Amino acid sequence: MVRDFRLLPIALLLWVSTAISLPWHAAAVAALATTLGVLGVLGLVWIVVNKGSTHSQTVVRTAGVSLLVAGVLLGSVAVHAQARASSGLPHAAQERMYAQVSGIVVMEPKVQASGFAQGALVLTVRVTHARIHNWETTYPGRVRVTIPREMAQGKPSPRYGAVISLAGSLSPSEPAERDLARLTASAPPAEVGAPGKVDTAVNAARTRLNELVQDFSPQARGLVPGAAIGDTSALPVPLADDMKISGLTHITAVSGSHFAIVFLVILGLTWRLPRTLRAVLVAAVALGFVALVHPSPAVLRAAAMGGVAILGLVRSRPSQSLAALCAVVVGLLVYDPWYARDYGFVLSVLATGGLVLGAGPIADFLHRPSRGEPFLPKVAARALAVPIAAQLAVGPVLLTLQPYVSVYSVAANIAAAPALFPATIFGLAATVLAGVWPLGALVCAHIASGATWWIAYVAQVGAGAPGSTLTWPDGPGGVMALAAVTVLIVGLCWRYHVSGGLAGLRKLVRDRVGLRVRDIIFRGARARVADTESGRSHADGWSEPRILAIKGSRAAGAVRANIRLLHRARLILALCVLVVAVLALSPTWLEPLRPGSTYGRDWSVASCDVGQGDAFVLRTAGSGTYLIDTGPPGAEIGRCLTALDIAHVDAVFLTHFHADHIGGLDQVLRTVRVDRIVAGPDIDGSFAAEAVRQSATHAGVPLSVFGEGELPLFPGVEVEWPTNEEVRYLKGRSDGGEDVTNDASLVVVAQLMGGADDPGPSVGVFLGDLEETGQSRLARHLNAGGSEGAAGFGTGVDLVKVAHHGSASMSSDLVRALDPNVALIGVGTDNTYGHPTARALDSYRGVGAAIIRTDLCGTTAVGKSAGGWFVVGDCP
């Protein structure tokens, strides 16, 4: 089939110009739209007055039409920008004003899993009325609402589609963000209007499905609703991370594959009905499915593509996949310009574009002749080409979200693909039947849970396999490098099919690029002969799509005719099974060889640069290796441990339950072998503490929480603070409504390893995030005698990890009591908290301590030698 590229330049030009101009003022957007339109008109005028070559006229005509259409359509962005500015909400947010807002809940409320608002309820509200002082607006923009944890706990979440009223302080959203502003609620929201009939039915169906799987295993509670309707509210955090590493997150992000499965089933069930009636039924199911999963940008993109396919079915014409995709992109960007920067929309379009343009050449390459026969059978080549093409297409964008490349994503997608069909279909069946036939719904849910068990297993094996992620440079340079690698891989696949030099390449791009998605799902595309099996054919030679049906005799004939290819496919399958089995067993000899650390071997404490957070590795006189805190979520802690050549950690100490200290725990558990986790006291039963417990259980690592039994003993390391009396004091403050999480930090004291020329140990103290009150109480504890435990705290201190990133809430008495030689500060570059403060820096300089900060030095290792302390890093 010849691909229709005419809409491609229009879609690309509109997409790029829209994404760039979103943060601009309305007048600037209008100027850009006018400029594009004028350039397009000039190009078309040039064609009329200039009698150049046919090739030149074709190029200029394409560019002129693209510029003109993009300019006209970009006018919608200017209209949106003008209306957005005139609403007044962005200006009020810049001034951080107090607002009263009424609106419709348009995003399923979710609990914030990490960050400084951990445990808070987050939702999006489409404004119907807002009042700021004496000024009002009814502009229907969106506001992102955060309901603090203490307000959200114990109260029902606002229902999707309900009208709620709430008040709170506004703050500005990020540039080009879809939301007009952010609002932090000062009181729980009040529901002033019930959801509509459709939303009420959808909410009830989603609730029934979650209740149906309530007693299932953790993976089923999260994945059955996730694979069926995209509800990930009960998905365990470790499993979500495993799916991200294995490249399986699309299973719980309803998009094109889910619509294809639903359409396939409906077309199969209605194959005897008239074509128009089949199209109507498929359209009705598609609309119902969109309502059930909620209309996110990726869902709307998939639904719109399905609408084009339905139109082709009604008209008895084959659809043009690339042209349909471009038309959908243009239509949705005109409808809502903020889709241009929506990650879900971008990933969905790129994945589909990768299938349309890249899977065909990749499949041809895998099916290429090798020693007189195809390297892979055509079916196997196409099955393998689909995840490869999709992963290559979305790889550069995923790099902006996660600074690594998933190594086993293609293999994981191939292994999990057979389970996606039953997980989706039986999950949807359970959703539909739950309200009318509970027993049948329960049976369907159990079948779906069996399929999701396999998906979860594949995700865990893929994430836990050695080298599951390939660290890749982040930033624009890393994205461009990965994009270049993607182009190179696809280019190598094309090379095997290019003949006649440049002319052959042009012919290939014009005639053969693209995956015939319809031919995979259905049999029957263009045919020059009548379809003898169905008896249906058309004047233009195209036969109606129908479900693949292979009779037994034909299958047997295919086996006999392709026995050598099947032998090769069987060998490849056996190798894949062997690899999966080896990875699942994870033998010790499979651990990858690690390059030597550039930080040497003589250091005793390393400060990991994890941004605004704490993560410190210490090596003790007892030959132990310990990690104090893990930093915020992200790959930074994994990079640090790899750079330091750390493969095993005796214990991870989590000083307290804040995301900038515990967020990287799952990454640590994937990067190194951990023997035990020790956590600070859980004063108020926080959501973060439960997340730590789940992570430890998932990884099979013992967890000890201060105050819940005896803590294990480690040679040369002990927890000095808090005492049991201090914990009782903190609980009393917490019961009074005070947040004491920082003051509940563990204070860890260690005898640090000496250097080669100075083998004597030194003492290091790690203060977590103690505030001024906690530091003062610790100072009094030390002045009263303190502890003369295994770490030798009472004999003096050589090194201190400064409390709370060097905040102004500090005790000078504690600094003088410790009197360290070295002060380490974990702090992010250009953080908004002003850390470290002048007060903290002056206090430690006043006792003669050398200050080492991660925002200035990056990851740094320090150690003691005969001449004093040495530093390995990039400190200025």
XYZ file of N, CA and C in Angstrom, residues 599 606-610 636 639-641 643-644 852-861 871-875:
81
model
N 36.469 6.584 42.626
C 36.656 7.231 43.925
C 37.677 6.500 44.788
N 30.787 8.726 51.775
C 30.506 9.320 50.467
C 29.160 10.037 50.531
N 29.134 11.276 50.041
C 27.890 12.042 49.924
C 27.360 11.875 48.513
N 26.192 11.282 48.367
C 25.617 11.071 47.042
C 24.829 12.307 46.610
N 25.088 12.765 45.416
C 24.336 13.896 44.866
C 23.010 13.384 44.326
N 21.957 13.524 45.115
C 20.624 13.050 44.725
C 19.645 14.213 44.624
N 19.062 8.658 40.641
C 20.322 9.251 41.069
C 21.045 8.395 42.102
N 22.794 5.544 40.417
C 24.010 5.985 39.734
C 25.152 6.176 40.722
N 24.826 6.758 41.876
C 25.860 7.000 42.880
C 26.457 5.685 43.379
N 25.606 4.719 43.717
C 26.106 3.437 44.213
C 26.948 2.728 43.162
N 28.679 4.259 40.742
C 29.933 5.007 40.621
C 30.880 4.694 41.769
N 30.340 4.428 42.954
C 31.158 4.111 44.120
C 31.561 2.646 44.170
N 31.385 20.479 53.054
C 31.305 19.847 51.732
C 29.838 19.708 51.381
N 29.419 20.353 50.290
C 28.013 20.413 49.879
C 27.835 19.705 48.539
N 26.766 18.925 48.430
C 26.537 18.204 47.172
C 26.102 19.140 46.046
N 25.510 20.297 46.382
C 25.107 21.199 45.305
C 26.316 21.837 44.636
N 27.442 21.934 45.338
C 28.658 22.504 44.769
C 29.661 21.435 44.329
N 29.673 20.311 45.021
C 30.696 19.295 44.778
C 30.180 18.069 44.052
N 28.870 17.899 43.965
C 28.342 16.667 43.401
C 28.597 15.503 44.350
N 28.633 14.294 43.808
C 28.946 13.122 44.624
C 30.406 13.189 45.055
N 30.639 13.091 46.364
C 31.971 13.309 46.926
C 32.264 12.240 47.971
N 33.512 11.774 47.989
C 33.953 10.817 48.994
C 35.025 11.469 49.856
N 39.546 14.683 50.211
C 38.268 14.749 49.508
C 38.474 14.301 48.077
N 37.610 13.401 47.603
C 37.623 12.972 46.207
C 36.324 13.449 45.582
N 36.406 14.391 44.666
C 35.221 14.946 44.031
C 35.573 16.198 43.273
N 34.578 16.976 42.942
C 34.763 18.180 42.132
C 34.432 19.434 42.924
N 34.877 19.501 44.172
C 34.606 20.687 44.975
C 35.405 21.875 44.447
